[in-house]
Amino acid sequence: MRYISTRGYTASSLSSSGHTFTEILLGGLAPDGGLYLPETYPQVSRDELEQWRYLSYAELAYAVLSRFIDDIPAADLQALLARTYTAGVYCNGRSSAQASEITPLRWLERPDSARAEGGLAILELSNGPTLAFKDMAMQLLGNLFEYVLARQGEEINILGATSGDTGSSAEHAMRGKKGIQVFMLSPHERMSAFQRAQMYSLHDANIHNLAVRGMFDDAQDIVKAVSNDHAFKAKYKIGAVNSINWARVAAQIVYYFKGYFAATTGSNARQVAFAVPSGNFGNICAGHIARMMGLPIGRLVLATNENDVLDEFFRTGVYRPRAAAETCATSSPSMDISKASNFERFVFDLVGRNPAMVRQLWLEIDAGRSFDLSGTSFFARLPEFGFVSGKSTHADRLATIRRTFEKYGLMIDTHTADGLKVGSELRTPGMPMIVLETALPVKFEETMVEALGRKPERPASLQGIENLPQRVAVMDVSVEAVKRFIEQHLS
Ligand SMILES: *Cc1c(COP(=O)(O)O)cnc(C)c1O
């Protein structure tokens, strides 16, 4: 399997056939500013699909990912996946039988074929170490990085900025890994006590927390400035684990298969729908790829919060990224995005994989403008891709959290509530609707109290984590200070 850029770049002049998986694993954007994608999507036949139905999560991950990764020996990849997707990592205090499912499906309403009811379910993706679905991919990334670095005798120093979920997921995935140091910037005193504790209570020697006296955007700007200093970046082997990383998208494809099997075993449903709380388009991009591989997904329901740049595109054909000042802070904060970093991958497919067209469209986006595909043959073809969309507001979240608790006795977090709200409105007869759970409610206690008048229960392992000793270096908003910190901790 070879990888190409959405903007047309392919490897070197020696071969025009693109890169292998491990060649793009540690990198970010392609040199032309595009995103990497496989040159074709591997196809899974109905027969093969049925053979995968009863595989364990790790085995299923191998069946799916070995189609995308052909430069890691089979036995090594199998062992690596078996180490990654274990009940111990994804247990979150549950019984081992539940935990061994890794991503269990929970029916809210069971299918009822007599009434042509497909059923409504939640696919639990948040039982990893940081209680958000990002662990599903990040845990794999940690093991893949360690493996590839050891094989190449290399090291990497990951530099990132976080407003919460991604940073803690990355730190928990990379802690103790050989050849990897993590420098994670966060806005000083701007994250919840729980989020701070999840990051700052890690004492592994390779994890470095830097709290800058500013906002998330200041932290992000520092990361950009350091990464743009090419000499510094090369000397200190600076890398990233951001949401455009191809391996993260690839890892997420697996649970769409898992969810499909769980929802259709013992039922006569032929297709399923997924509702996906979306921000950077990474999660639902994996669903799109699963569908392109032949997984019978009838509908991909994209749910946004008040930051509805993606909902606007799927309704109107206009993609208009917002300015930072136009991006609102909501109670589903991990979806507060103004520009969807993975969206270019889908548009590449939508415009018939024409890199010249993508280059032209992103010339507008990179210049801070928008593009409009309404009235084009591309937009007319959108239904072929199965996408529908909707949005959800703070009031919708509160109402959905309340209704779900009253009706099904289940507490869901604010992001999952956005998905359930929009998914419930876009159900079709006979087709199971699977809502992806992207985080657990304990991460968003304040809004849960607002909705239900009480705090969600915490797993025993997380009780009192706010009181653990913390390790964090506080510094001013200064590129130089961050560079000095990195230098001091690498020599
Ligand atoms: C990251 C995140 C999302 C958005 O996922 P994308 O892949 O960026 O679309 C939704 N919910 C939670 C809890 C998240 O952490």
Short mmCIF file of C-alpha atoms in Angstrom, two decimals, residues 4 6 37-41 292 345 347-358:
data_model
loop_
_atom_site.label_atom_id
_atom_site.label_comp_id
_atom_site.label_asym_id
_atom_site.label_seq_id
_atom_site.Cartn_x
_atom_site.Cartn_y
_atom_site.Cartn_z
CA ILE A 4 -0.13 9.95 -1.84
CA THR A 6 -4.32 15.13 -1.53
CA LEU A 37 -4.16 9.07 1.86
CA PRO A 38 -3.79 5.55 0.49
CA GLU A 39 -3.61 5.61 -3.30
CA THR A 40 -6.63 3.27 -3.37
CA TYR A 41 -8.95 1.98 -0.66
CA MET A 292 -15.39 3.12 0.84
CA ARG A 345 -9.25 14.07 2.86
CA VAL A 347 -13.03 16.57 -0.37
CA PHE A 348 -10.25 14.80 -2.29
CA ASP A 349 -12.59 11.82 -2.75
CA LEU A 350 -15.62 14.02 -3.40
CA VAL A 351 -13.93 15.79 -6.33
CA GLY A 352 -12.95 12.48 -7.89
CA ARG A 353 -9.45 12.38 -6.35
CA ASN A 354 -8.33 15.31 -8.46
CA PRO A 355 -5.33 16.91 -6.68
CA ALA A 356 -5.33 19.98 -8.94
CA MET A 357 -8.87 20.70 -7.85
CA VAL A 358 -7.97 20.24 -4.17
#
